[in-house]
Short mmCIF file of C-alpha atoms in Angstrom, two decimals:
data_model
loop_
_atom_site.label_atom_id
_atom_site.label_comp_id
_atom_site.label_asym_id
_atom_site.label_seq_id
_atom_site.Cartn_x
_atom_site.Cartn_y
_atom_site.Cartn_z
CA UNK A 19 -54.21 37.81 99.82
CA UNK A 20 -50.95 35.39 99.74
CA UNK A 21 -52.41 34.13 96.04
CA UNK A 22 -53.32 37.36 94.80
CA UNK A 23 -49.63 38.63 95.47
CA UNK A 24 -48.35 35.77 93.95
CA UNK A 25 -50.40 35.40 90.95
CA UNK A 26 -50.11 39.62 90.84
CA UNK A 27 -46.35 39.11 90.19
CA UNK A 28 -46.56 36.09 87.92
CA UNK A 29 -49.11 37.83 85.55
CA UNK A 30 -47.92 41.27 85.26
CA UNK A 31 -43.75 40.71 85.08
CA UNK A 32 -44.67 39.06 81.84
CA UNK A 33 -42.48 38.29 78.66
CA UNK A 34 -41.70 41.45 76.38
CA UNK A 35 -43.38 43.36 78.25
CA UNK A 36 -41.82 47.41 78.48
CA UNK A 37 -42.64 50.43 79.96
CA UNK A 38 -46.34 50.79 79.46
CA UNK A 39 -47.57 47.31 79.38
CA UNK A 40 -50.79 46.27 80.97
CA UNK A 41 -51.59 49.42 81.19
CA UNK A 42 -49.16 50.81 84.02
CA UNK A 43 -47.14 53.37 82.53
CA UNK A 44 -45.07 54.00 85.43
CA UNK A 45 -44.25 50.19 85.59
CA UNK A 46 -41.28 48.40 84.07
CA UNK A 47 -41.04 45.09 83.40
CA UNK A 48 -37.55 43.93 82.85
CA UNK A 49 -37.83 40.19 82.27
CA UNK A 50 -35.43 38.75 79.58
CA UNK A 51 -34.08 36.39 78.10
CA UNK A 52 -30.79 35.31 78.62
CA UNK A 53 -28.74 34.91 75.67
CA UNK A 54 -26.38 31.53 75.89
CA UNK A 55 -23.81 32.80 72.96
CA UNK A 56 -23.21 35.91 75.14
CA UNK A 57 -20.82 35.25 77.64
CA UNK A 58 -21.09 38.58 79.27
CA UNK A 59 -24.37 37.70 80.22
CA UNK A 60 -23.31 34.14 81.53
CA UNK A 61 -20.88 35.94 83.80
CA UNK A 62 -23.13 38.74 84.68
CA UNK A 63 -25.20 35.45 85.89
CA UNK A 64 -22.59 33.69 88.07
CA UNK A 65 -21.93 37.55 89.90
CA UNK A 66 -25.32 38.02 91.01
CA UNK A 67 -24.44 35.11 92.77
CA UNK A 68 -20.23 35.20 93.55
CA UNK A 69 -20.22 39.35 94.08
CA UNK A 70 -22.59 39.21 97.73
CA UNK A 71 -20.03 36.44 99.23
CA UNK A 72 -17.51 38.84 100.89
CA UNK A 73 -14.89 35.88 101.98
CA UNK A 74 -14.47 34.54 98.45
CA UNK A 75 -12.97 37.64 96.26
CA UNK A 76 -10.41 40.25 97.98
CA UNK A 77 -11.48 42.37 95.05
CA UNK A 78 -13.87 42.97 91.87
CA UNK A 79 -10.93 41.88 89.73
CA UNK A 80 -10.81 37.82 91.63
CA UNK A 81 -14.95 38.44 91.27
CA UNK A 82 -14.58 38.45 87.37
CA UNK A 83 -12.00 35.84 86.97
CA UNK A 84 -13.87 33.41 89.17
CA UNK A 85 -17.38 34.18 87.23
CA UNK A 86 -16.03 33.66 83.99
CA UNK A 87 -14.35 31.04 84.67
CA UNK A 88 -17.04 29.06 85.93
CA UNK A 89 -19.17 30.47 83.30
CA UNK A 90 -17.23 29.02 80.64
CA UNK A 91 -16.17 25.44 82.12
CA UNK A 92 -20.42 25.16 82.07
CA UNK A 93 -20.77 26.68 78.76
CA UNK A 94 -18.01 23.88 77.65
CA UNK A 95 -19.07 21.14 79.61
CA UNK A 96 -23.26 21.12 78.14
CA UNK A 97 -23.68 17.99 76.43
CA UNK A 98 -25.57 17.52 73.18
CA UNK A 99 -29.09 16.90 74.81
CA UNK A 100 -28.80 20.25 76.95
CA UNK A 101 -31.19 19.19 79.41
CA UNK A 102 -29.17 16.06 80.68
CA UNK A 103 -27.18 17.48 83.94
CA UNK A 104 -23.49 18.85 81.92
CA UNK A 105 -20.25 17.26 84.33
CA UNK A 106 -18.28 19.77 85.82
CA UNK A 107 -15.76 18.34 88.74
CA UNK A 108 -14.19 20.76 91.37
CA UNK A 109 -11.02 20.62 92.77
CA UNK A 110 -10.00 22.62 95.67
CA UNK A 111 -6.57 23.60 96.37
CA UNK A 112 -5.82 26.04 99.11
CA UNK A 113 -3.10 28.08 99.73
CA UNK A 114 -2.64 30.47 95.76
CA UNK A 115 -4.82 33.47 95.12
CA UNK A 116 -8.36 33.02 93.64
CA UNK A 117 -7.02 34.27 90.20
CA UNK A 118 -4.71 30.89 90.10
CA UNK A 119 -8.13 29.49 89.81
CA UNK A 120 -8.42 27.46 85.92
CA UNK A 121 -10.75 24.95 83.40
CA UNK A 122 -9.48 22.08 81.90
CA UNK A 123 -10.92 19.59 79.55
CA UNK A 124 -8.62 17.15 80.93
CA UNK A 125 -10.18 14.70 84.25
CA UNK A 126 -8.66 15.84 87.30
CA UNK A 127 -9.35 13.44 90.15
CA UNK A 128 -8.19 13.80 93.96
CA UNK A 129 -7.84 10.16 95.17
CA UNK A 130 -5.31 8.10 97.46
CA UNK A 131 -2.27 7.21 95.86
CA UNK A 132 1.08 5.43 96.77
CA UNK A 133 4.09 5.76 96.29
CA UNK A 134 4.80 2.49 94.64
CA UNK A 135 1.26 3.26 92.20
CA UNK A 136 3.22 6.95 91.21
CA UNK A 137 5.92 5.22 90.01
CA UNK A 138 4.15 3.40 87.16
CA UNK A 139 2.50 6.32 85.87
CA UNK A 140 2.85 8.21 83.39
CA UNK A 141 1.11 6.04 80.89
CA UNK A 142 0.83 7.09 77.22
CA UNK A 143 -2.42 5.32 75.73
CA UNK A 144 -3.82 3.40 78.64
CA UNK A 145 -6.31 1.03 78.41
CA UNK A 146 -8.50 1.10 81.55
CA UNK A 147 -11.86 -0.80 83.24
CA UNK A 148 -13.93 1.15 85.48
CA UNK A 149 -15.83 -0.78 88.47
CA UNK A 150 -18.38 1.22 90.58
CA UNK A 151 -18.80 -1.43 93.12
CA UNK A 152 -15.67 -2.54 95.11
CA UNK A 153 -12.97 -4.66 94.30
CA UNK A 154 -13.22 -6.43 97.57
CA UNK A 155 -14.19 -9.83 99.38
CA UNK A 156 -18.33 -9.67 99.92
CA UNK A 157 -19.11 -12.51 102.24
CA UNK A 158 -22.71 -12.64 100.89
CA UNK A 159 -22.07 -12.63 96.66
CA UNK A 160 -20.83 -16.34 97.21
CA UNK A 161 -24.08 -17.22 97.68
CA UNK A 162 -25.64 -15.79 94.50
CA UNK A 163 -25.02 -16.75 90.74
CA UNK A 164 -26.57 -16.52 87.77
CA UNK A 165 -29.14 -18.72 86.60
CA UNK A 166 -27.69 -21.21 83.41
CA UNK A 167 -28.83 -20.80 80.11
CA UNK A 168 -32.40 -22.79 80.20
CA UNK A 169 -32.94 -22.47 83.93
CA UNK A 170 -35.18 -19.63 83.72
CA UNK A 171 -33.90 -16.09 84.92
CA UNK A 172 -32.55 -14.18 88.03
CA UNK A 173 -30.67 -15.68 90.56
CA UNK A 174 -30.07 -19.37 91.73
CA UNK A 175 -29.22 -19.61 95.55
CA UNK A 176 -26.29 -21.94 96.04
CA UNK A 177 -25.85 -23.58 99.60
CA UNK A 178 -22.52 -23.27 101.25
CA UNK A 179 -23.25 -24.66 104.93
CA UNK A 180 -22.56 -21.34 106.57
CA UNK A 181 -18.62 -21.63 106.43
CA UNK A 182 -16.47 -18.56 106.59
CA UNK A 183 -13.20 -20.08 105.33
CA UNK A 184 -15.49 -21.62 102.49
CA UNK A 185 -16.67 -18.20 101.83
CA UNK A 186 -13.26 -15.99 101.77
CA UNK A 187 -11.61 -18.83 99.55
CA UNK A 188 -14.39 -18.74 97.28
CA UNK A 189 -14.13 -14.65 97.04
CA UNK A 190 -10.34 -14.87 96.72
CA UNK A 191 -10.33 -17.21 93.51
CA UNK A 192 -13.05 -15.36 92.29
CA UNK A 193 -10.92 -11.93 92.11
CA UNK A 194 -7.98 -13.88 91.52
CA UNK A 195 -9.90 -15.15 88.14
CA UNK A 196 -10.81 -11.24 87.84
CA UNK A 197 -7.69 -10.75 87.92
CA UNK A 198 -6.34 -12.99 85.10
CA UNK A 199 -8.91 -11.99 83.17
CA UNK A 200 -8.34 -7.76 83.45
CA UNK A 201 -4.53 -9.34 82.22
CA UNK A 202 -5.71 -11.03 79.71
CA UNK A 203 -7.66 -8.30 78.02
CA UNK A 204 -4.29 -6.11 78.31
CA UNK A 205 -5.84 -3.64 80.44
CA UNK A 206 -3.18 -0.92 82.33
CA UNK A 207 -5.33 0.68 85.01
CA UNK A 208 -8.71 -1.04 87.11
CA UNK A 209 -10.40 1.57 88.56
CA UNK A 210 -12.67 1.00 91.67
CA UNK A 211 -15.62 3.41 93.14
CA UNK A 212 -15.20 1.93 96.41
CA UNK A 213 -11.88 0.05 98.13
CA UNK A 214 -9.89 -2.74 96.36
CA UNK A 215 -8.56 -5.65 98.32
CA UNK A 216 -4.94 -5.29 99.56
CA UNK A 217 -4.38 -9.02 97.41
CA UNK A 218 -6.46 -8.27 94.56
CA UNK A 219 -3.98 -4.89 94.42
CA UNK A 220 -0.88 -6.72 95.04
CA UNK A 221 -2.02 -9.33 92.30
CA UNK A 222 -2.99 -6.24 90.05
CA UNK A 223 0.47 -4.20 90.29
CA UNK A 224 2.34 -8.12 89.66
CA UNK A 225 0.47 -7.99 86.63
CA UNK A 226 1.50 -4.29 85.55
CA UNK A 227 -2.12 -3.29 86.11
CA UNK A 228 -2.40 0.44 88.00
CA UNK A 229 -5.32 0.35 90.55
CA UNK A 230 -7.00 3.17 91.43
CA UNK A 231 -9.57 3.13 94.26
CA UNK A 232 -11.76 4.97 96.27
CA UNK A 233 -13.41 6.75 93.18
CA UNK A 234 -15.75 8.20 95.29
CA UNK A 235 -19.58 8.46 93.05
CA UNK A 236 -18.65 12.11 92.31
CA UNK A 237 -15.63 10.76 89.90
CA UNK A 238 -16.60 7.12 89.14
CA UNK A 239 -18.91 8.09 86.21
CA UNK A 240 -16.86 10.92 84.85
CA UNK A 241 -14.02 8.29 84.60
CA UNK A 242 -15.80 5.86 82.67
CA UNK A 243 -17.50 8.73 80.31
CA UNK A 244 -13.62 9.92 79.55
CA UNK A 245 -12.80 6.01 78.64
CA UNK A 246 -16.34 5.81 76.41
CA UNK A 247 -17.53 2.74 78.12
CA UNK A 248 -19.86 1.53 80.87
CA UNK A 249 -18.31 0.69 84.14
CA UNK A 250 -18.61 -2.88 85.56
CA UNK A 251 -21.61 -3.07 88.26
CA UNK A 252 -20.96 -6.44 89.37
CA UNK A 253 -18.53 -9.00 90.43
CA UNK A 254 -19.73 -12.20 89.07
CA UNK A 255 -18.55 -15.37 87.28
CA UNK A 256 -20.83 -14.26 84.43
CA UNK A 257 -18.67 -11.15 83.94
CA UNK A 258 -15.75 -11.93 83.49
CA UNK A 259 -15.91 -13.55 79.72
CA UNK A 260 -17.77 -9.75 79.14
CA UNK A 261 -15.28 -8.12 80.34
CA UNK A 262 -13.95 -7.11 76.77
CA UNK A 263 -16.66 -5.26 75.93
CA UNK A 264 -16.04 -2.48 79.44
CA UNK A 265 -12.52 -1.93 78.16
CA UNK A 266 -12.02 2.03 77.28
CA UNK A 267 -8.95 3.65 76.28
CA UNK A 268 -7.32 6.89 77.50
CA UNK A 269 -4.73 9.48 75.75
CA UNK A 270 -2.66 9.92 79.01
CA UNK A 271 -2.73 8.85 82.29
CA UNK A 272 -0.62 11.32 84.82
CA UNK A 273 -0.20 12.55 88.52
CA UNK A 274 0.34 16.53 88.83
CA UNK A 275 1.30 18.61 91.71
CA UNK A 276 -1.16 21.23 92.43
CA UNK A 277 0.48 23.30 95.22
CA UNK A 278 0.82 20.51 98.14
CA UNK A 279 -1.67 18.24 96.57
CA UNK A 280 -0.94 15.41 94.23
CA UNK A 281 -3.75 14.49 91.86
CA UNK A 282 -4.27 12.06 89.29
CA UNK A 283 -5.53 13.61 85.44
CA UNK A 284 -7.03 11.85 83.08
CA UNK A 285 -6.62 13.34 79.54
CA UNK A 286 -9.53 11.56 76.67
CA UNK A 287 -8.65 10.38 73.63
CA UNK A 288 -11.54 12.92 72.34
CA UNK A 289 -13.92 15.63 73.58
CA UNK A 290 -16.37 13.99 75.96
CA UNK A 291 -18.31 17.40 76.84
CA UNK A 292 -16.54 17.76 80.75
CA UNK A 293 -14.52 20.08 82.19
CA UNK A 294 -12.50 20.09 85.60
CA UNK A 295 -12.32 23.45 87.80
CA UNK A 296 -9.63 24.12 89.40
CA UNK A 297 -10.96 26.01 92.59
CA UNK A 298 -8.07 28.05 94.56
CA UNK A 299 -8.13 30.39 97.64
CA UNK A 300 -5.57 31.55 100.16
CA UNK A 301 -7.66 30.18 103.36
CA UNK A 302 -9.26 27.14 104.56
CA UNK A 303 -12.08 29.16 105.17
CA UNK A 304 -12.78 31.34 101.68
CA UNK A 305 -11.85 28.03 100.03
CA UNK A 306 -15.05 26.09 102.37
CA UNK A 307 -17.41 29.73 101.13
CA UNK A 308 -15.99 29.23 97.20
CA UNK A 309 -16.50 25.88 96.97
CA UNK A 310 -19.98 26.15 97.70
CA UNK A 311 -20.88 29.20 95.81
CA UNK A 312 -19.18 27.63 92.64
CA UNK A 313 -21.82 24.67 92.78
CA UNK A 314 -24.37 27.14 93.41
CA UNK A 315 -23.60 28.62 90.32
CA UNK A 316 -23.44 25.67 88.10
CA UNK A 317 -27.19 25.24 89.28
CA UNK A 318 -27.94 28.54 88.77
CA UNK A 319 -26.70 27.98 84.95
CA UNK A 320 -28.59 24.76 84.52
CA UNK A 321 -31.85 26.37 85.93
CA UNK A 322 -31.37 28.60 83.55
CA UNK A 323 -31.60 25.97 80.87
CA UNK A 324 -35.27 25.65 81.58
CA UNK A 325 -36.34 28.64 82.37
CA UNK A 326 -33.85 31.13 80.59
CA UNK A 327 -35.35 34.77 82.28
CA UNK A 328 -33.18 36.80 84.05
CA UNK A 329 -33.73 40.46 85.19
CA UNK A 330 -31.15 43.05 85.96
CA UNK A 331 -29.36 42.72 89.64
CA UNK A 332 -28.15 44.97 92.20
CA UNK A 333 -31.77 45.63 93.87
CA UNK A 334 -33.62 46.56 90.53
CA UNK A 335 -36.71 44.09 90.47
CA UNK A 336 -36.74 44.23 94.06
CA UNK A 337 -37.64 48.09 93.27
CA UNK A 338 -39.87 47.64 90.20
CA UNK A 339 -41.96 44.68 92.17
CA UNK A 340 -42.03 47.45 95.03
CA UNK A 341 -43.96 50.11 92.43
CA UNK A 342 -45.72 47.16 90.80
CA UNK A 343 -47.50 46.33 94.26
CA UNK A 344 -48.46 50.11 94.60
CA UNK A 345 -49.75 50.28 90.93
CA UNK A 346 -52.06 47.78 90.90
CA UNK A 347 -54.48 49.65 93.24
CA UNK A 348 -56.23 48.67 96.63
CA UNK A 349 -54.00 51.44 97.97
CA UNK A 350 -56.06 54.19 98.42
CA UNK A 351 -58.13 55.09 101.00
CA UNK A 352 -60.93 51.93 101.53
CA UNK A 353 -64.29 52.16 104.40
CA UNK A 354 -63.91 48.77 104.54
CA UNK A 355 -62.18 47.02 107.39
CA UNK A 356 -60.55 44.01 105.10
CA UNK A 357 -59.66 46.42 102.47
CA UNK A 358 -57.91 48.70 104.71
CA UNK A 359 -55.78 45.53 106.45
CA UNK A 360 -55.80 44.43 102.71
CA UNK A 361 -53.79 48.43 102.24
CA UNK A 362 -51.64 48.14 105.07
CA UNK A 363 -50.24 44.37 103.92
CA UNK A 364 -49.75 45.63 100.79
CA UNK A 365 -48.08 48.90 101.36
CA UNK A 366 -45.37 47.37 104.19
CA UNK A 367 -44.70 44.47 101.49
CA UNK A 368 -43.90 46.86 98.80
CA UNK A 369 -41.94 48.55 101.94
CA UNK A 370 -39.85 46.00 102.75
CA UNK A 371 -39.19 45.37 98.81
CA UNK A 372 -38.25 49.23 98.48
CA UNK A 373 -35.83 48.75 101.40
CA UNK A 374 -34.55 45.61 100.24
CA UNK A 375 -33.52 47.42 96.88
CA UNK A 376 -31.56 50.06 98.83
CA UNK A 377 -29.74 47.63 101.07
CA UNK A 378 -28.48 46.16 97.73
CA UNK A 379 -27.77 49.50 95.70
CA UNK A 380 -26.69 51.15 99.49
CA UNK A 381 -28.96 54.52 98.71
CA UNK A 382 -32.77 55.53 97.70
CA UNK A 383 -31.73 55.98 93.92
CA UNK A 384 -34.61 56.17 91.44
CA UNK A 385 -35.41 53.33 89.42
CA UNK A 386 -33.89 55.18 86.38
CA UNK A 387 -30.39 55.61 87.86
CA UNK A 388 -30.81 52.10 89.23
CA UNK A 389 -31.36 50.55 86.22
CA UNK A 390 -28.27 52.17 84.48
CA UNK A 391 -26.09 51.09 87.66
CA UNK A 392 -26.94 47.30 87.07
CA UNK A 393 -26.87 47.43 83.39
CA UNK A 394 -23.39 49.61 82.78
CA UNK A 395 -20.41 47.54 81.32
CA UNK A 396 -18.21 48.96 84.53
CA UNK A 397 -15.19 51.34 83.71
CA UNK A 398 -12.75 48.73 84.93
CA UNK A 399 -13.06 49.20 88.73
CA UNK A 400 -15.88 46.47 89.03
CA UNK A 401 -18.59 49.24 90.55
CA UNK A 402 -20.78 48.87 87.60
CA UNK A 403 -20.14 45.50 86.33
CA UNK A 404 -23.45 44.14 84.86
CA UNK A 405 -25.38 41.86 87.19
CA UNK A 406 -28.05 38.93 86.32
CA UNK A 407 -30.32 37.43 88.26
CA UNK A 408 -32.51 34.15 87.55
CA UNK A 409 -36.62 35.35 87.69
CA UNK A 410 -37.34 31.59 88.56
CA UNK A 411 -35.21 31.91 91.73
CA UNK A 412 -35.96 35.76 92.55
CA UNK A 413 -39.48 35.30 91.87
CA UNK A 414 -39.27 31.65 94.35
CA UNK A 415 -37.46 33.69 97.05
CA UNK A 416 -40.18 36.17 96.99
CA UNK A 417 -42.99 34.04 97.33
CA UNK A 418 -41.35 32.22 100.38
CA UNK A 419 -40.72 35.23 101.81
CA UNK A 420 -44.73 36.11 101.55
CA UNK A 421 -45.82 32.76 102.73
CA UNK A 422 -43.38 33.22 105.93
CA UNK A 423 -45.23 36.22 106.73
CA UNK A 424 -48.54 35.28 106.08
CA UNK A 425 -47.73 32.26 108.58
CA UNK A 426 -45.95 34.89 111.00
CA UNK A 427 -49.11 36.99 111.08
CA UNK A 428 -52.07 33.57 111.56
CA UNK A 429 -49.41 32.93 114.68
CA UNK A 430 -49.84 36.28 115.63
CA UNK A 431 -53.38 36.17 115.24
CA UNK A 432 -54.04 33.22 117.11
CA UNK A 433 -52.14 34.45 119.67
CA UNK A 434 -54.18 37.47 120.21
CA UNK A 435 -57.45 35.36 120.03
CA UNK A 436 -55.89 33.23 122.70
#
């Protein structure tokens, strides 16, 4: 019975399908496509989503804003081969409204900063090496270089007797070289994923050279897509004649006050396809709820990428799978005992789908004034704004929701037997 439902709803909410279709006049089927040069319909997305959250927006009018601007920084931020994952970093700041909340195309990174490291920036221009590993003494890498030319490949292990001090002098000179070597190159800022060694910085800011650690892997890739290079994966002796070739360049370099926060923006020298949200809230608490939501969203949007079919909101295919479930027959009256259990599944399934759909719409309309509720443009007081919702993810939640009650009632069932 689980299958049949599930195959049931697979088979009959089919593509361009209307009123009429499979022979169910009394059935809709409302699956379409979505439409990715209509924004409305990107925002209608994101609300099905933002709009049940009742700590996020005080009102339908901080509902919109935050939709469309999260439906736009994704619509921005989709790369040329739209099925690679589009970057789109958050930034929280807590204490304005949710309508303070903006895109930019610009980087906008929260990381550690001190004083001394504020004073060198602004830079105009900056030229700029991105490490994702640390810059910082590794008591095992001594042990490991690269093979010479003609010695066959991978790694030659080089005996050092075990010695500490032998150990963090070797690892000193070595990012002392690494050092020299960023100077050399004229490079302004070394960016690090991970920590940077209190020398190597001290020898990096007597060179002019702004570090920036503690990338974090959320903003270590997005920094070295906004420079146009590859970031440096490994401290070696081997990398340091390449490091020419992982030098990137950046239009500005800046730190700006958000509020109480102080964060670091990156501006590219050209349109790398990645946009920075600016997340605000009044609370602690809606920012925790918005924060999570807006990520939601964005993988709502790239869901949608593969399967673009979305259905109206606001309880309406919750309703129409309710009369689908009663159209397809097995209803009526049956002698048999399996066909009647068969009926009585059925019937509190479409049920619970009927009183799911007024829950949502908050009274037993029909499915005619239902459908005009989800699909009106709103008069301006957000009541009838339209809503969207993904069929892959409707459709998944629906089919857990069976399975958990076909599991529910074999419990049950073996309870009774027992």
């Amino acid at each position: 019975l689980r299958d049949k439902v599930k195959v049931t709803l697979a088979l009959d909410l089919n593509l361009g399908g209307g009123a009429g279709a499979g022979g169910n006049a009394d059935v809709v089927r409302p699956v379409e496509e979505l439409r990715w040069n209509d924004l409305p319909s990107l925002v209608a997305l994101a609300r099905s989503v933002v709009a049940p959250k009742q700590k996020v927006c005080a009102d339908a009018r901080e509902t919109d804003h935050v939709c469309r601007t999260l439906a736009e920084a994704f619509v921005l931020a989709l790369p040329e081969d739209a099925f690679r994952k589009p970057h789109i970093g958050l930034i929280t700041v807590v204490g304005p409204n949710v309508l303070h909340t903006f895109t930019t195309s610009n980087l906008v990174v929260d990381v550690p900063m001190t004083h001394q490291i504020e004073k060198m920036l602004p830079l105009e221009s900056p030229s700029i090496v991105v490490f994702n590993t640390s810059l910082d003494i590794d008591l095992d890498r001594h042990a490991q270089e690269p093979a010479a030319s003609g010695e066959g490949q991978g790694v030659q292990i080089r005996i050092t007797g075990g010695d500490p001090a032998a150990a963090m002098n070797y690892e000193l000179a070595l990012l002392s070289r690494l050092v020299d070597s960023l100077a050399g190159e004229g490079v302004a800022v070394a960016a690090s994923q991970k920590t940077i060694h209190p020398f190597v910085k001290q020898e990096l800011v007597q060179r002019g050279i702004v570090p920036i650690e503690r990338l974090s892997l959320r903003h270590v890739d997005a920094v070295a897509s906004s420079c146009g290079v590859r970031p440096v994966s490994a401290i070696s002796e081997a990398i340091l004649p390449q490091l020419g070739s992982h030098v990137g360049t950046l239009r500005k370099m800046r730190v700006i006050r958000l509020k109480r926060k102080k964060v670091l923006e990156l501006e590219p020298t050209e349109d790398r396809n990645m946009q920075t949200v600016v997340l605000t809230a009044p609370s602690e608490l809606a920012m925790e709820e918005l924060s999570v939501v807006s990520r939601t969203v964005f993988k709502v949007l790239h869901a949608a990428i593969s399967s673009p079919y979305v259905t109206r909101g606001g309880g309406c295919l919750e309703l129409i799978l309710s009369r689908l479930v009663r159209s397809e027959g097995g209803l009526a009256a049956s002698s048999t005992r399996e066909a009647r259990l068969e009926t009585t599944i059925l019937e509190s399934f479409a049920s619970t789908l009927t009183l799911a759909a007024s829950r949502v719409c908050g009274s037993e309309s029909s499915l005619e004034d239902l459908w005009k509720a989800a699909g009106s443009a709103g008069d301006g007081d957000g009541d009838g704004k339209l809503l969207l919702d993904l069929v892959m993810v409707k459709l998944g939640a629906i089919e857990h929701g069976v399975d958990a009650a076909c599991n529910l009632a074999r419990v049950d069932s073996t309870l009774e037997v027992v």
